[in-house]
Amino acid sequence: MTEAVLSEVEGLTVSRAGHMGRLVLDRPRKLNALDAGLAQGISQALDAWRDDDSVQVVLIESSSARAFCAGGDLRAIREALLAEGPQRAFTLMDRAYDTMRQLAAYPKPVVSFLDGITMGGGVGLGCHVSWRVVTERSVLAMPETGIGLVPDAGGSWLLSRAQGLAGLRLALTGGRMDARQAVAMGFADIHASSEELDNLRAALAHTLPEQVFASMQAEGTAGAGVALPPELEQCYMAATVAEVIERLKACDLPEARQDLEDMARASPFSLEAAWHGWHRAREMDTLDAVFEVERQLVQLVLGRPDIAEGIRARLVDRDNAPVWQPARLEDIPAPALQGVRAL
């Protein structure tokens, strides 16, 4: 495959091979953390190719097998939040959201190779496109409640489309999916071996994706969901987050105990916001509408102390001991809850 490099900006290589435009995320030490500059570079390439008839397909992937994209550049967001305030931090995040929406609405087929870690903003980059390929190395999740954020990047759209309440469970706990589960939950389309990616890439340079993937049957049915045990499904069939937790405490399944542990590590306010975001997304008909609700929820949590504290505890000091404010669901001020529920 003859390939011509068109540009190399910090964290991104843009190239052409045959009729394929190729975007390679290249920040391996940061697990391709998505910042505003990287998002801008992707957008500029997409703009250039949009009306270029010689480009028939776009591929977005990583230079590293370890991660497609582990999420937004949370350290940069925390620095902006502490130095310049919530609006500046939101502006940085919103730039990335614009690129995700651009990818989702792109008029030409876009293929993503979700090889390795794909979380948070990585889901936004790679899981709203036409063809999504996962491998045995893929690990997908929306782990935002554990850092004081809320499922964003269109993640609540995908989580709300899964059958049953498995998506709500993942929104609250931040649980991880392997390749098979990602296909079943509607986050991916094709389960391929990592060894096949080179051949798939070469084929996409001269063949349209529907032909390349025609003979590849995904393991599972996209959007069918990963069925929860009936007892666990019943736990999430509750009226509030607090009621979910009480039902999990009364459930004897080991999955219930794990869910309780995961939610105990999460920001209580983020759990409430994630609960609301999932249920609102369930009611909506378009990804854009869900993005708008997510944006409002993100602005709410950026105005609270938990996100800076969560990023500090998980990524900066790495003591994994965030001090949430408040520390309990029942202590969340009524006006704060009303602000979430008004969205």
Tab-separated table of C-alpha atoms in Angstrom:
chain	number	residue	atom	x	y	z
A	1	MET	CA	0.000	0.000	0.000
A	2	THR	CA	1.573	3.257	-1.161
A	3	GLU	CA	0.888	5.967	1.383
A	4	ALA	CA	1.510	9.706	1.237
A	5	VAL	CA	1.816	11.653	4.489
A	6	LEU	CA	-0.037	14.944	4.137
A	7	SER	CA	0.663	16.474	7.523
A	8	GLU	CA	1.987	15.709	10.967
A	9	VAL	CA	0.819	17.866	13.827
A	10	GLU	CA	1.307	17.166	17.510
A	11	GLY	CA	-0.432	13.880	18.160
A	12	LEU	CA	-1.840	13.286	14.686
A	13	THR	CA	-0.577	11.982	11.347
A	14	VAL	CA	-2.745	12.654	8.297
A	15	SER	CA	-2.089	10.594	5.178
A	16	ARG	CA	-3.592	9.206	1.962
A	17	ALA	CA	-3.485	5.714	0.496
A	18	GLY	CA	-5.511	5.054	-2.640
A	19	HIS	CA	-9.011	6.392	-2.071
A	20	MET	CA	-8.588	6.314	1.731
A	21	GLY	CA	-7.867	9.250	4.007
A	22	ARG	CA	-6.101	8.032	7.119
A	23	LEU	CA	-6.012	9.684	10.549
A	24	VAL	CA	-3.540	8.168	13.001
A	25	LEU	CA	-3.697	9.264	16.641
A	26	ASP	CA	-0.105	9.428	17.845
A	27	ARG	CA	0.210	10.356	21.512
A	28	PRO	CA	1.167	6.886	22.822
A	29	ARG	CA	2.589	8.068	26.145
A	30	LYS	CA	-0.744	9.763	26.897
A	31	LEU	CA	-2.813	6.889	25.475
A	32	ASN	CA	-3.911	9.318	22.742
A	33	ALA	CA	-5.642	11.618	25.220
A	34	LEU	CA	-7.874	13.915	23.190
A	35	ASP	CA	-7.283	17.646	23.583
A	36	ALA	CA	-8.574	20.656	21.652
A	37	GLY	CA	-5.543	20.748	19.329
A	38	LEU	CA	-5.895	17.112	18.334
A	39	ALA	CA	-9.624	17.558	17.813
A	40	GLN	CA	-8.943	20.603	15.618
A	41	GLY	CA	-6.437	18.649	13.508
A	42	ILE	CA	-8.954	15.873	12.887
A	43	SER	CA	-11.631	18.409	11.944
A	44	GLN	CA	-9.370	20.160	9.468
A	45	ALA	CA	-8.563	16.896	7.699
A	46	LEU	CA	-12.247	15.970	7.540
A	47	ASP	CA	-13.072	19.397	6.112
A	48	ALA	CA	-10.413	18.983	3.429
A	49	TRP	CA	-11.696	15.570	2.389
A	50	ARG	CA	-15.402	16.278	2.573
A	51	ASP	CA	-15.721	17.525	-1.017
A	52	ASP	CA	-12.667	15.746	-2.427
A	53	ASP	CA	-14.029	13.064	-4.752
A	54	SER	CA	-10.750	11.172	-4.667
A	55	VAL	CA	-11.354	10.377	-0.992
A	56	GLN	CA	-14.023	7.703	-0.676
A	57	VAL	CA	-13.417	6.469	2.877
A	58	VAL	CA	-11.762	7.733	6.060
A	59	LEU	CA	-9.955	5.518	8.553
A	60	ILE	CA	-9.222	6.657	12.100
A	61	GLU	CA	-6.905	4.556	14.238
A	62	SER	CA	-3.975	4.646	16.657
A	63	SER	CA	-0.233	4.313	16.220
A	64	SER	CA	-0.170	2.158	19.355
A	65	ALA	CA	-1.761	-1.201	20.109
A	66	ARG	CA	-2.211	-0.178	23.726
A	67	ALA	CA	-4.941	2.388	23.153
A	68	PHE	CA	-7.151	3.816	20.443
A	69	CYS	CA	-7.977	6.737	22.740
A	70	ALA	CA	-8.302	6.507	26.512
A	71	GLY	CA	-10.406	9.679	26.728
A	72	GLY	CA	-10.067	13.410	26.989
A	73	ASP	CA	-6.909	15.085	28.236
A	74	LEU	CA	-8.169	15.286	31.800
A	75	ARG	CA	-5.006	16.793	33.218
A	76	ALA	CA	-5.305	19.716	30.787
A	77	ILE	CA	-8.979	20.098	31.653
A	78	ARG	CA	-8.184	20.169	35.376
A	79	GLU	CA	-5.436	22.746	34.856
A	80	ALA	CA	-7.794	24.961	32.865
A	81	LEU	CA	-10.509	24.501	35.459
A	82	LEU	CA	-8.262	25.526	38.360
A	83	ALA	CA	-6.511	28.365	36.531
A	84	GLU	CA	-9.303	29.872	34.461
A	85	GLY	CA	-12.564	28.421	35.708
A	86	PRO	CA	-15.361	26.128	34.523
A	87	GLN	CA	-16.179	27.980	31.312
A	88	ARG	CA	-12.638	27.671	29.971
A	89	ALA	CA	-12.546	23.973	30.830
A	90	PHE	CA	-15.879	23.465	29.114
A	91	THR	CA	-14.684	25.302	25.996
A	92	LEU	CA	-11.824	22.817	25.657
A	93	MET	CA	-14.157	19.865	26.062
A	94	ASP	CA	-16.748	21.316	23.727
A	95	ARG	CA	-14.183	21.610	20.932
A	96	ALA	CA	-13.736	17.852	21.097
A	97	TYR	CA	-17.506	17.322	21.119
A	98	ASP	CA	-17.747	19.294	17.873
A	99	THR	CA	-15.273	16.928	16.216
A	100	MET	CA	-17.178	13.880	17.455
A	101	ARG	CA	-20.403	15.227	16.015
A	102	GLN	CA	-18.611	16.011	12.761
A	103	LEU	CA	-17.440	12.395	12.535
A	104	ALA	CA	-20.924	11.096	13.335
A	105	ALA	CA	-22.522	13.185	10.584
A	106	TYR	CA	-19.752	12.789	7.993
A	107	PRO	CA	-21.169	12.172	4.492
A	108	LYS	CA	-18.529	9.581	3.601
A	109	PRO	CA	-17.982	6.241	5.330
A	110	VAL	CA	-15.673	6.445	8.329
A	111	VAL	CA	-14.019	3.339	9.762
A	112	SER	CA	-12.502	3.194	13.247
A	113	PHE	CA	-10.065	0.567	14.489
A	114	LEU	CA	-10.846	0.486	18.216
A	115	ASP	CA	-7.769	-1.563	19.046
A	116	GLY	CA	-6.798	-1.287	22.726
A	117	ILE	CA	-8.271	1.060	25.324
A	118	THR	CA	-11.260	3.076	24.097
A	119	MET	CA	-12.889	5.089	26.839
A	120	GLY	CA	-14.772	8.339	27.328
A	121	GLY	CA	-13.678	10.710	24.586
A	122	GLY	CA	-12.306	7.724	22.672
A	123	VAL	CA	-15.847	6.380	22.476
A	124	GLY	CA	-16.914	9.772	21.131
A	125	LEU	CA	-14.239	9.673	18.427
A	126	GLY	CA	-14.591	6.083	17.376
A	127	CYS	CA	-18.044	4.753	18.198
A	128	HIS	CA	-20.390	7.090	16.296
A	129	VAL	CA	-18.907	6.364	12.859
A	130	SER	CA	-20.061	4.078	10.050
A	131	TRP	CA	-17.925	1.002	10.735
A	132	ARG	CA	-16.377	0.214	14.126
A	133	VAL	CA	-13.852	-2.605	14.426
A	134	VAL	CA	-12.822	-4.121	17.763
A	135	THR	CA	-10.162	-6.740	18.500
A	136	GLU	CA	-9.143	-9.087	21.292
A	137	ARG	CA	-7.178	-6.141	22.740
A	138	SER	CA	-10.170	-3.788	22.888
A	139	VAL	CA	-11.431	-2.490	26.230
A	140	LEU	CA	-14.340	-0.052	26.062
A	141	ALA	CA	-15.940	1.920	28.883
A	142	MET	CA	-17.556	5.152	29.994
A	143	PRO	CA	-15.866	5.502	33.424
A	144	GLU	CA	-16.739	9.130	34.103
A	145	THR	CA	-18.577	8.762	37.412
A	146	GLY	CA	-15.306	7.609	38.991
A	147	ILE	CA	-13.636	10.951	38.286
A	148	GLY	CA	-16.537	13.222	39.175
A	149	LEU	CA	-17.661	13.718	35.583
A	150	VAL	CA	-20.704	12.283	33.762
A	151	PRO	CA	-20.992	10.047	30.673
A	152	ASP	CA	-20.448	12.404	27.746
A	153	ALA	CA	-19.094	12.304	24.177
A	154	GLY	CA	-22.387	10.772	23.050
A	155	GLY	CA	-21.750	7.803	25.306
A	156	SER	CA	-25.150	8.034	26.956
A	157	TRP	CA	-26.763	7.711	23.496
A	158	LEU	CA	-25.059	4.351	22.981
A	159	LEU	CA	-25.654	3.175	26.547
A	160	SER	CA	-29.336	4.077	26.336
A	161	ARG	CA	-29.804	2.152	23.052
A	162	ALA	CA	-28.705	-1.195	24.465
A	163	GLN	CA	-31.444	-3.662	25.284
A	164	GLY	CA	-32.664	-3.745	28.846
A	165	LEU	CA	-30.815	-1.918	31.601
A	166	ALA	CA	-27.266	-3.093	30.907
A	167	GLY	CA	-26.397	0.355	29.584
A	168	LEU	CA	-27.670	2.073	32.722
A	169	ARG	CA	-25.526	-0.272	34.785
A	170	LEU	CA	-22.422	0.681	32.778
A	171	ALA	CA	-23.274	4.395	32.981
A	172	LEU	CA	-23.318	4.223	36.781
A	173	THR	CA	-20.500	1.763	37.450
A	174	GLY	CA	-18.147	2.635	34.575
A	175	GLY	CA	-17.881	-1.093	33.832
A	176	ARG	CA	-15.713	-2.326	30.979
A	177	MET	CA	-16.640	-4.180	27.806
A	178	ASP	CA	-14.517	-6.577	25.788
A	179	ALA	CA	-14.876	-6.893	22.011
A	180	ARG	CA	-17.809	-9.300	22.084
A	181	GLN	CA	-19.673	-7.201	24.623
A	182	ALA	CA	-18.962	-3.994	22.715
A	183	VAL	CA	-20.584	-5.453	19.596
A	184	ALA	CA	-23.551	-6.744	21.564
A	185	MET	CA	-24.015	-3.383	23.289
A	186	GLY	CA	-23.964	-1.470	20.004
A	187	PHE	CA	-20.569	0.200	20.489
A	188	ALA	CA	-18.958	-1.736	17.611
A	189	ASP	CA	-19.857	-3.636	14.445
A	190	ILE	CA	-17.014	-5.978	13.567
A	191	HIS	CA	-14.969	-8.254	15.834
A	192	ALA	CA	-11.650	-8.938	14.093
A	193	SER	CA	-8.289	-10.275	15.130
A	194	SER	CA	-5.626	-7.620	15.647
A	195	GLU	CA	-3.567	-9.568	13.119
A	196	GLU	CA	-6.204	-8.794	10.470
A	197	LEU	CA	-5.953	-5.008	10.797
A	198	ASP	CA	-3.079	-4.604	8.333
A	199	ASN	CA	-5.010	-6.492	5.658
A	200	LEU	CA	-8.209	-4.593	6.387
A	201	ARG	CA	-6.367	-1.286	6.147
A	202	ALA	CA	-4.805	-2.274	2.825
A	203	ALA	CA	-8.188	-3.352	1.474
A	204	LEU	CA	-9.871	-0.105	2.510
A	205	ALA	CA	-7.370	1.818	0.378
A	206	HIS	CA	-9.110	0.578	-2.780
A	207	THR	CA	-12.384	-1.059	-1.693
A	208	LEU	CA	-15.431	0.395	0.045
A	209	PRO	CA	-16.074	-0.746	3.625
A	210	GLU	CA	-19.320	-2.568	2.897
A	211	GLN	CA	-17.407	-4.830	0.523
A	212	VAL	CA	-14.398	-5.218	2.825
A	213	PHE	CA	-16.565	-6.243	5.767
A	214	ALA	CA	-19.239	-8.156	3.833
A	215	SER	CA	-17.823	-11.561	4.667
A	216	MET	CA	-17.045	-10.741	8.282
A	217	GLN	CA	-19.802	-11.652	10.670
A	218	ALA	CA	-19.674	-9.808	13.949
A	219	GLU	CA	-19.914	-11.940	17.053
A	220	GLY	CA	-23.295	-11.032	18.468
A	221	THR	CA	-25.906	-8.630	17.181
A	222	ALA	CA	-25.198	-4.915	17.481
A	223	GLY	CA	-27.595	-3.221	19.853
A	224	ALA	CA	-28.996	-6.479	21.222
A	225	GLY	CA	-27.339	-5.850	24.560
A	226	VAL	CA	-25.577	-8.025	27.056
A	227	ALA	CA	-28.426	-9.594	28.982
A	228	LEU	CA	-28.250	-9.087	32.724
A	229	PRO	CA	-29.325	-11.863	35.088
A	230	PRO	CA	-33.001	-11.207	35.930
A	231	GLU	CA	-32.154	-10.480	39.575
A	232	LEU	CA	-29.603	-7.847	38.533
A	233	GLU	CA	-31.935	-6.323	35.927
A	234	GLN	CA	-34.522	-5.934	38.688
A	235	CYS	CA	-32.040	-3.980	40.781
A	236	TYR	CA	-31.704	-1.337	38.090
A	237	MET	CA	-35.440	-1.234	37.468
A	238	ALA	CA	-35.734	1.329	40.248
A	239	ALA	CA	-36.990	4.884	40.584
A	240	THR	CA	-33.768	6.408	41.925
A	241	VAL	CA	-30.049	5.741	42.242
A	242	ALA	CA	-30.520	5.297	45.990
A	243	GLU	CA	-33.112	2.609	45.366
A	244	VAL	CA	-30.760	0.828	42.948
A	245	ILE	CA	-28.134	0.703	45.678
A	246	GLU	CA	-30.595	-0.655	48.234
A	247	ARG	CA	-31.720	-3.360	45.824
A	248	LEU	CA	-28.116	-4.303	45.054
A	249	LYS	CA	-27.425	-4.659	48.785
A	250	ALA	CA	-30.275	-7.166	48.994
A	251	CYS	CA	-29.093	-9.132	45.951
A	252	ASP	CA	-26.918	-12.220	46.482
A	253	LEU	CA	-25.238	-12.180	43.067
A	254	PRO	CA	-21.474	-11.467	42.955
A	255	GLU	CA	-22.173	-8.953	40.182
A	256	ALA	CA	-24.280	-6.961	42.635
A	257	ARG	CA	-21.425	-6.811	45.124
A	258	GLN	CA	-19.064	-5.651	42.383
A	259	ASP	CA	-21.511	-2.965	41.273
A	260	LEU	CA	-21.796	-1.697	44.837
A	261	GLU	CA	-18.015	-1.467	45.098
A	262	ASP	CA	-17.798	0.405	41.797
A	263	MET	CA	-20.506	2.890	42.756
A	264	ALA	CA	-18.982	3.388	46.205
A	265	ARG	CA	-15.878	4.740	44.469
A	266	ALA	CA	-17.898	7.131	42.292
A	267	SER	CA	-18.895	10.717	42.959
A	268	PRO	CA	-22.442	10.711	44.394
A	269	PHE	CA	-23.355	13.789	42.376
A	270	SER	CA	-21.991	12.165	39.221
A	271	LEU	CA	-24.137	9.100	39.876
A	272	GLU	CA	-27.227	11.313	40.016
A	273	ALA	CA	-26.192	13.151	36.846
A	274	ALA	CA	-25.410	9.887	35.010
A	275	TRP	CA	-28.768	8.445	36.058
A	276	HIS	CA	-30.566	11.470	34.686
A	277	GLY	CA	-28.478	11.579	31.493
A	278	TRP	CA	-29.198	7.941	30.677
A	279	HIS	CA	-32.945	8.287	31.199
A	280	ARG	CA	-33.095	11.512	29.180
A	281	ALA	CA	-31.110	9.887	26.363
A	282	ARG	CA	-33.540	6.964	26.372
A	283	GLU	CA	-36.332	9.418	25.502
A	284	MET	CA	-34.490	11.102	22.628
A	285	ASP	CA	-34.433	10.330	18.924
A	286	THR	CA	-31.106	11.787	17.789
A	287	LEU	CA	-27.480	11.746	18.816
A	288	ASP	CA	-27.353	15.543	18.536
A	289	ALA	CA	-30.174	15.919	21.046
A	290	VAL	CA	-28.317	13.658	23.483
A	291	PHE	CA	-25.108	15.644	23.015
A	292	GLU	CA	-26.982	18.780	24.021
A	293	VAL	CA	-28.212	17.235	27.282
A	294	GLU	CA	-24.738	15.856	27.991
A	295	ARG	CA	-23.209	19.281	27.391
A	296	GLN	CA	-25.517	20.814	29.985
A	297	LEU	CA	-24.727	18.058	32.484
A	298	VAL	CA	-20.995	18.534	31.911
A	299	GLN	CA	-21.351	22.244	32.572
A	300	LEU	CA	-23.120	21.457	35.825
A	301	VAL	CA	-20.428	19.090	37.084
A	302	LEU	CA	-17.633	21.452	36.014
A	303	GLY	CA	-19.120	23.995	38.386
A	304	ARG	CA	-18.674	21.596	41.302
A	305	PRO	CA	-15.486	20.527	43.140
A	306	ASP	CA	-15.715	16.802	42.434
A	307	ILE	CA	-14.202	16.737	38.958
A	308	ALA	CA	-10.952	18.496	39.910
A	309	GLU	CA	-10.720	16.238	42.963
A	310	GLY	CA	-11.480	13.089	40.964
A	311	ILE	CA	-8.826	13.822	38.353
A	312	ARG	CA	-6.350	14.623	41.117
A	313	ALA	CA	-7.014	11.348	42.902
A	314	ARG	CA	-7.095	9.098	39.828
A	315	LEU	CA	-4.548	10.690	37.493
A	316	VAL	CA	-2.394	13.318	39.231
A	317	ASP	CA	-1.554	12.117	42.752
A	318	ARG	CA	-2.902	8.625	42.033
A	319	ASP	CA	-3.853	8.025	45.652
A	320	ASN	CA	-7.285	6.770	44.500
A	321	ALA	CA	-8.821	8.455	47.526
A	322	PRO	CA	-11.015	11.296	46.237
A	323	VAL	CA	-12.883	13.332	48.823
A	324	TRP	CA	-16.278	13.875	47.219
A	325	GLN	CA	-18.462	16.844	48.098
A	326	PRO	CA	-20.878	15.670	49.295
A	327	ALA	CA	-19.722	12.180	50.186
A	328	ARG	CA	-23.220	10.644	50.277
A	329	LEU	CA	-26.180	10.654	47.918
A	330	GLU	CA	-28.521	11.735	50.678
A	331	ASP	CA	-26.435	14.847	51.342
A	332	ILE	CA	-26.706	16.290	47.827
A	333	PRO	CA	-28.456	19.668	48.210
A	334	ALA	CA	-31.988	19.740	46.847
A	335	PRO	CA	-31.261	22.744	44.553
A	336	ALA	CA	-28.378	20.825	42.963
A	337	LEU	CA	-30.633	17.865	42.217
A	338	GLN	CA	-33.297	20.171	40.867
A	339	GLY	CA	-30.676	21.674	38.538
A	340	VAL	CA	-29.966	18.221	37.112
A	341	ARG	CA	-33.597	17.191	36.791
A	342	ALA	CA	-34.549	20.457	35.082
A	343	LEU	CA	-32.492	19.538	32.028
